[in-house]
Amino acid sequence: MKNLARHIELLLRDNDCVILPDLGGFIACDTPAYYVSEEGTYYPPSMSVSFNAAIKMNDGLLAQSYMKSYQVDYARANYKIEVATEELLDTLDEEGMVTLSGIGTLRQDVYQTLHFTPEESGI
């Protein structure tokens, strides 16, 4: 699951959306620079992440990343993603939440609805 999060994080740096098939899509959102006058501090532009559970169709982007990283074919890459997704879902069922390092935290409520909290530091 750690590798899955790393693939998603790296892909979000160059892509607007990374879909985790059958789970949802992580969407990169640009955050402009801003100034906090009380602190006298300028904050640089950054990128935050949101999550949409309705986007589930496999676009192949994540599989391509796995193929390149693990030197496997498309079917094997999808299998590896499937296994990592099952692990993620098992953890959600058991613990109610999963932290995806560099991205944010997915929580599952009693109705099995997913809620996402992005990492404050952004990508």
Coordinates of N, CA, C and O in Angstrom, one line a residue:
M1 N 0.8 -1.2 0.0 CA 0.0 0.0 0.0 C 0.9 1.3 0.0 O 0.5 2.3 -0.6
K2 N 2.0 1.2 0.6 CA 3.0 2.3 0.7 C 3.4 2.7 -0.7 O 3.5 3.8 -1.1
N3 N 3.7 1.6 -1.5 CA 4.1 1.9 -2.9 C 3.0 2.5 -3.7 O 3.2 3.3 -4.6
L4 N 1.8 2.0 -3.5 CA 0.6 2.6 -4.2 C 0.5 4.1 -3.9 O 0.3 4.9 -4.9
A5 N 0.6 4.5 -2.7 CA 0.5 5.9 -2.3 C 1.7 6.7 -3.0 O 1.4 7.8 -3.5
R6 N 2.8 6.1 -3.1 CA 4.0 6.8 -3.7 C 3.7 7.0 -5.2 O 4.0 8.1 -5.8
H7 N 3.2 6.0 -5.9 CA 2.9 6.1 -7.3 C 1.8 7.2 -7.5 O 2.0 8.0 -8.4
I8 N 0.8 7.2 -6.7 CA -0.3 8.2 -6.8 C 0.3 9.6 -6.6 O 0.1 10.5 -7.4
E9 N 1.1 9.8 -5.6 CA 1.7 11.1 -5.3 C 2.6 11.6 -6.4 O 2.5 12.7 -6.8
L10 N 3.4 10.7 -7.0 CA 4.3 11.1 -8.1 C 3.5 11.5 -9.3 O 3.8 12.4 -10.0
L11 N 2.4 10.7 -9.6 CA 1.6 10.9 -10.8 C 0.8 12.2 -10.7 O 0.6 12.9 -11.7
L12 N 0.4 12.6 -9.5 CA -0.3 13.8 -9.3 C 0.5 15.1 -9.5 O 0.0 16.1 -9.8
R13 N 1.8 14.9 -9.5 CA 2.7 16.1 -9.8 C 2.6 16.5 -11.2 O 2.8 17.6 -11.6
D14 N 2.3 15.5 -12.1 CA 2.3 15.8 -13.6 C 0.9 15.6 -14.2 O 0.7 15.9 -15.4
N15 N -0.1 15.1 -13.4 CA -1.4 14.9 -13.9 C -2.5 15.5 -13.0 O -2.3 15.5 -11.8
D16 N -3.6 15.9 -13.6 CA -4.7 16.5 -12.9 C -5.5 15.4 -12.0 O -6.1 15.8 -11.0
C17 N -5.5 14.2 -12.5 CA -6.3 13.2 -11.8 C -5.6 11.8 -11.9 O -5.1 11.5 -13.0
V18 N -5.6 11.1 -10.8 CA -5.1 9.7 -10.8 C -6.2 8.9 -10.3 O -6.7 9.1 -9.1
I19 N -6.6 7.9 -11.1 CA -7.8 7.0 -10.7 C -7.3 5.7 -10.1 O -6.4 5.1 -10.7
L20 N -7.8 5.4 -8.9 CA -7.5 4.1 -8.3 C -8.8 3.3 -8.7 O -9.8 3.5 -8.1
P21 N -8.6 2.4 -9.7 CA -9.8 1.7 -10.2 C -10.7 1.1 -9.1 O -10.2 0.5 -8.1
D22 N -12.0 1.2 -9.2 CA -13.0 0.7 -8.3 C -13.0 1.4 -7.0 O -13.7 0.9 -6.1
L23 N -12.2 2.4 -6.8 CA -12.2 3.1 -5.5 C -12.5 4.6 -5.7 O -13.4 5.1 -5.0
G24 N -11.8 5.3 -6.6 CA -12.1 6.7 -6.8 C -10.9 7.4 -7.4 O -9.8 6.8 -7.6
G25 N -11.1 8.7 -7.6 CA -10.0 9.5 -8.3 C -9.4 10.5 -7.3 O -10.2 11.2 -6.6
F26 N -8.1 10.6 -7.3 CA -7.5 11.7 -6.6 C -7.2 12.8 -7.6 O -6.7 12.6 -8.7
I27 N -7.6 14.0 -7.2 CA -7.6 15.2 -8.1 C -6.6 16.2 -7.6 O -6.8 16.7 -6.4
A28 N -5.7 16.7 -8.4 CA -4.7 17.7 -8.0 C -5.4 19.1 -8.2 O -6.0 19.3 -9.3
C29 N -5.3 19.9 -7.2 CA -5.9 21.3 -7.3 C -4.8 22.3 -7.0 O -4.2 22.2 -5.9
D30 N -4.6 23.2 -7.9 CA -3.6 24.3 -7.6 C -4.1 25.3 -6.6 O -5.3 25.7 -6.6
T31 N -3.2 25.6 -5.7 CA -3.6 26.6 -4.6 C -2.6 27.8 -4.9 O -1.4 27.6 -4.9
P32 N -3.2 29.0 -5.1 CA -2.3 30.1 -5.4 C -1.5 30.6 -4.2 O -1.9 30.3 -3.1
A33 N -0.5 31.4 -4.4 CA 0.3 32.0 -3.3 C -0.7 32.9 -2.6 O -1.6 33.5 -3.1
Y34 N -0.4 33.1 -1.3 CA -1.2 34.0 -0.5 C -0.3 34.6 0.6 O 0.7 34.2 0.9
Y35 N -0.9 35.7 1.1 CA -0.2 36.5 2.2 C -1.0 36.6 3.4 O -2.2 36.9 3.3
V36 N -0.5 36.3 4.6 CA -1.2 36.4 5.9 C -0.6 37.6 6.6 O 0.5 37.6 7.1
S37 N -1.4 38.7 6.6 CA -0.8 40.0 7.1 C -0.5 39.9 8.6 O 0.4 40.6 9.1
E38 N -1.3 39.2 9.4 CA -1.1 39.0 10.8 C 0.3 38.4 11.1 O 0.9 38.8 12.1
E39 N 0.7 37.5 10.2 CA 2.0 36.9 10.4 C 3.1 37.6 9.6 O 4.3 37.3 9.9
G40 N 2.7 38.4 8.7 CA 3.7 39.0 7.8 C 4.4 38.0 6.9 O 5.6 38.1 6.6
T41 N 3.6 36.9 6.5 CA 4.2 35.8 5.8 C 3.6 35.6 4.5 O 2.3 35.6 4.4
Y42 N 4.4 35.4 3.4 CA 3.9 35.0 2.1 C 4.0 33.4 2.1 O 5.0 32.9 2.5
Y43 N 3.0 32.8 1.5 CA 3.0 31.4 1.3 C 3.0 31.1 -0.2 O 2.3 31.7 -0.9
P44 N 3.9 30.2 -0.6 CA 4.1 30.0 -2.0 C 2.9 29.2 -2.6 O 2.1 28.6 -1.9
P45 N 2.8 29.2 -3.9 CA 1.8 28.4 -4.5 C 2.0 26.9 -4.2 O 3.2 26.5 -4.1
S46 N 1.0 26.1 -4.1 CA 1.2 24.7 -3.9 C 0.1 24.0 -4.6 O -0.7 24.5 -5.3
M47 N 0.0 22.7 -4.3 CA -1.0 21.8 -4.9 C -1.6 21.0 -3.8 O -0.9 20.4 -3.0
S48 N -2.9 21.0 -3.7 CA -3.6 20.2 -2.8 C -4.3 19.1 -3.5 O -4.4 19.1 -4.7
V49 N -4.8 18.1 -2.8 CA -5.5 17.0 -3.4 C -6.9 16.8 -2.9 O -7.2 17.1 -1.7
S50 N -7.8 16.5 -3.8 CA -9.2 16.2 -3.4 C -9.4 14.7 -3.8 O -8.6 14.2 -4.6
F51 N -10.6 14.2 -3.4 CA -10.9 12.8 -3.8 C -12.4 12.8 -4.3 O -13.2 13.4 -3.6
N52 N -12.6 12.0 -5.3 CA -14.0 11.8 -5.8 C -14.2 10.3 -6.0 O -13.6 9.7 -6.9
A53 N -15.1 9.8 -5.1 CA -15.4 8.4 -5.1 C -16.2 7.9 -6.3 O -16.3 6.7 -6.6
A54 N -16.7 8.9 -7.1 CA -17.5 8.5 -8.2 C -16.7 8.2 -9.5 O -17.2 7.6 -10.4
I55 N -15.4 8.7 -9.5 CA -14.6 8.4 -10.6 C -13.9 7.1 -10.4 O -12.9 7.0 -9.6
K56 N -14.3 6.0 -11.0 CA -13.8 4.7 -10.7 C -13.3 3.9 -12.0 O -12.6 2.9 -11.8
M57 N -13.5 4.5 -13.1 CA -13.1 3.7 -14.4 C -11.6 3.8 -14.5 O -11.0 4.9 -14.4
N58 N -11.0 2.7 -14.8 CA -9.6 2.6 -15.0 C -9.1 3.3 -16.2 O -9.5 3.0 -17.3
D59 N -8.3 4.4 -16.1 CA -7.8 5.1 -17.2 C -6.4 4.6 -17.6 O -5.8 5.1 -18.6
G60 N -5.8 3.7 -16.9 CA -4.6 3.1 -17.2 C -3.3 3.9 -16.8 O -2.2 3.4 -16.9
L61 N -3.5 5.1 -16.3 CA -2.4 5.9 -15.9 C -1.6 5.3 -14.7 O -0.3 5.2 -14.8
L62 N -2.3 4.8 -13.7 CA -1.6 4.1 -12.6 C -0.9 2.8 -13.1 O 0.2 2.5 -12.7
A63 N -1.6 2.1 -13.9 CA -1.1 0.8 -14.5 C 0.2 1.1 -15.3 O 1.2 0.4 -15.2
Q64 N 0.2 2.2 -16.0 CA 1.4 2.6 -16.8 C 2.6 2.8 -15.9 O 3.7 2.4 -16.1
S65 N 2.3 3.5 -14.8 CA 3.4 3.8 -13.8 C 3.9 2.5 -13.2 O 5.1 2.3 -13.0
Y66 N 3.0 1.5 -12.9 CA 3.4 0.2 -12.3 C 4.2 -0.5 -13.4 O 5.2 -1.2 -13.0
M67 N 3.8 -0.5 -14.6 CA 4.5 -1.2 -15.7 C 5.9 -0.7 -15.8 O 6.9 -1.6 -15.9
K68 N 6.1 0.5 -15.8 CA 7.4 1.1 -15.9 C 8.3 0.8 -14.7 O 9.5 0.5 -14.8
S69 N 7.7 1.0 -13.5 CA 8.4 0.8 -12.3 C 8.8 -0.7 -12.0 O 9.9 -1.0 -11.6
Y70 N 7.9 -1.6 -12.3 CA 8.1 -3.0 -12.0 C 8.5 -3.9 -13.2 O 8.7 -5.1 -13.0
Q71 N 8.6 -3.2 -14.3 CA 9.0 -4.0 -15.6 C 8.0 -5.2 -15.8 O 8.5 -6.3 -16.0
V72 N 6.7 -4.9 -15.7 CA 5.7 -5.9 -15.9 C 4.8 -5.5 -17.0 O 4.8 -4.3 -17.4
D73 N 4.0 -6.4 -17.5 CA 3.0 -6.1 -18.5 C 1.7 -5.5 -17.9 O 1.6 -5.4 -16.7
Y74 N 0.8 -5.0 -18.7 CA -0.4 -4.3 -18.3 C -1.2 -5.2 -17.3 O -1.7 -4.7 -16.3
A75 N -1.4 -6.4 -17.7 CA -2.3 -7.3 -16.8 C -1.6 -7.5 -15.5 O -2.3 -7.4 -14.4
R76 N -0.3 -7.7 -15.4 CA 0.3 -7.9 -14.1 C 0.3 -6.6 -13.3 O 0.2 -6.6 -12.1
A77 N 0.5 -5.4 -14.0 CA 0.4 -4.2 -13.3 C -1.0 -3.9 -12.7 O -1.1 -3.5 -11.5
N78 N -2.0 -4.3 -13.4 CA -3.4 -4.1 -12.9 C -3.6 -5.1 -11.7 O -4.3 -4.7 -10.8
Y79 N -3.0 -6.3 -11.8 CA -3.2 -7.2 -10.7 C -2.5 -6.6 -9.4 O -3.1 -6.7 -8.3
K80 N -1.3 -6.1 -9.6 CA -0.6 -5.5 -8.4 C -1.4 -4.3 -7.8 O -1.5 -4.2 -6.6
I81 N -2.0 -3.5 -8.7 CA -2.9 -2.4 -8.2 C -4.1 -3.0 -7.5 O -4.5 -2.5 -6.4
E82 N -4.7 -4.0 -8.0 CA -5.8 -4.7 -7.4 C -5.5 -5.2 -6.0 O -6.3 -5.0 -5.1
V83 N -4.4 -5.8 -5.9 CA -3.9 -6.4 -4.6 C -3.7 -5.2 -3.6 O -4.2 -5.3 -2.4
A84 N -3.1 -4.2 -4.0 CA -2.8 -3.0 -3.1 C -4.2 -2.3 -2.7 O -4.3 -1.9 -1.6
T85 N -5.1 -2.3 -3.7 CA -6.4 -1.7 -3.4 C -7.2 -2.5 -2.4 O -7.8 -2.0 -1.5
E86 N -7.1 -3.9 -2.6 CA -7.8 -4.8 -1.6 C -7.2 -4.6 -0.2 O -7.9 -4.6 0.8
E87 N -5.9 -4.4 -0.1 CA -5.2 -4.2 1.2 C -5.7 -2.9 1.8 O -6.0 -2.8 3.0
L88 N -5.8 -1.9 1.0 CA -6.3 -0.6 1.4 C -7.7 -0.7 1.9 O -8.0 -0.2 3.0
L89 N -8.6 -1.4 1.2 CA -10.0 -1.6 1.6 C -10.1 -2.4 2.9 O -10.9 -2.1 3.7
D90 N -9.2 -3.4 3.0 CA -9.2 -4.2 4.2 C -8.9 -3.4 5.4 O -9.5 -3.5 6.5
T91 N -7.9 -2.5 5.3 CA -7.5 -1.7 6.4 C -8.6 -0.7 6.7 O -8.8 -0.4 7.9
L92 N -9.3 -0.2 5.7 CA -10.4 0.7 5.9 C -11.5 0.0 6.7 O -12.1 0.6 7.6
D93 N -11.8 -1.2 6.3 CA -12.8 -2.0 7.0 C -12.4 -2.3 8.5 O -13.3 -2.2 9.4
E94 N -11.1 -2.6 8.7 CA -10.7 -2.9 10.1 C -10.5 -1.7 11.0 O -10.8 -1.7 12.1
E95 N -9.9 -0.7 10.4 CA -9.4 0.5 11.2 C -10.3 1.7 11.0 O -10.2 2.7 11.7
G96 N -11.0 1.8 9.9 CA -11.9 2.9 9.6 C -11.1 4.0 8.9 O -11.8 5.0 8.4
M97 N -9.8 4.0 8.8 CA -9.0 5.0 8.1 C -7.7 4.5 7.5 O -7.2 3.5 8.0
V98 N -7.2 5.1 6.5 CA -5.9 4.8 5.9 C -5.2 6.1 5.6 O -5.8 7.0 5.0
T99 N -4.0 6.2 6.0 CA -3.2 7.4 5.6 C -2.3 7.0 4.5 O -1.6 6.1 4.5
L100 N -2.5 7.8 3.4 CA -1.7 7.7 2.2 C -0.6 8.7 2.3 O -0.9 9.9 2.0
S101 N 0.6 8.3 2.6 CA 1.7 9.3 2.8 C 1.9 10.2 1.6 O 1.9 9.7 0.5
G102 N 2.0 11.5 1.9 CA 2.2 12.5 0.8 C 0.9 12.9 0.1 O 0.9 13.8 -0.7
I103 N -0.2 12.3 0.5 CA -1.5 12.6 -0.2 C -2.6 13.0 0.8 O -3.1 14.1 0.7
G104 N -2.9 12.2 1.8 CA -3.9 12.5 2.7 C -4.5 11.3 3.4 O -3.9 10.2 3.3
T105 N -5.6 11.4 4.0 CA -6.2 10.3 4.8 C -7.6 10.0 4.3 O -8.4 10.9 4.1
L106 N -7.8 8.7 4.0 CA -9.2 8.3 3.7 C -9.8 7.7 4.9 O -9.2 6.9 5.6
R107 N -11.1 8.1 5.1 CA -11.8 7.5 6.3 C -13.1 6.9 5.7 O -13.7 7.4 4.7
Q108 N -13.6 5.9 6.4 CA -14.8 5.2 6.0 C -15.8 5.3 7.1 O -15.4 4.9 8.2
D109 N -17.0 5.8 6.9 CA -18.0 5.9 7.9 C -18.8 4.6 8.0 O -18.5 3.6 7.3
V110 N -19.8 4.5 8.9 CA -20.5 3.3 9.1 C -21.4 2.9 7.9 O -21.8 1.8 7.8
Y111 N -21.6 3.9 7.0 CA -22.3 3.6 5.8 C -21.4 3.2 4.6 O -21.8 3.1 3.5
Q112 N -20.1 3.0 4.9 CA -19.0 2.7 4.0 C -18.8 3.8 2.9 O -18.4 3.5 1.8
T113 N -19.2 5.0 3.3 CA -18.9 6.2 2.5 C -17.5 6.7 2.8 O -17.1 6.7 3.9
L114 N -16.7 7.0 1.7 CA -15.3 7.4 1.9 C -15.3 8.9 2.0 O -16.0 9.7 1.3
H115 N -14.5 9.4 3.0 CA -14.2 10.8 3.2 C -12.7 11.0 3.1 O -11.9 10.2 3.7
F116 N -12.3 12.1 2.5 CA -10.9 12.3 2.3 C -10.5 13.6 2.9 O -11.1 14.6 2.8
T117 N -9.3 13.6 3.6 CA -8.7 14.8 4.2 C -7.3 14.9 3.6 O -6.5 14.0 3.8
P118 N -7.1 16.0 2.8 CA -5.8 16.1 2.2 C -4.7 16.4 3.2 O -4.9 17.0 4.2
E119 N -3.5 16.1 2.9 CA -2.3 16.4 3.7 C -2.2 17.9 3.6 O -2.2 18.5 2.6
E120 N -2.0 18.5 4.8 CA -2.0 20.0 4.9 C -0.8 20.6 4.1 O -1.0 21.7 3.5
S121 N 0.3 20.0 4.0 CA 1.4 20.5 3.3 C 1.3 20.5 1.8 O 2.0 21.1 1.0
G122 N 0.2 19.8 1.3 CA 0.0 19.6 -0.2 C 1.1 18.7 -0.8 O 1.8 18.0 -0.1
I123 N 1.1 18.7 -2.1 CA 2.0 17.8 -2.8 C 3.3 18.6 -3.0 O 3.3 19.7 -3.5

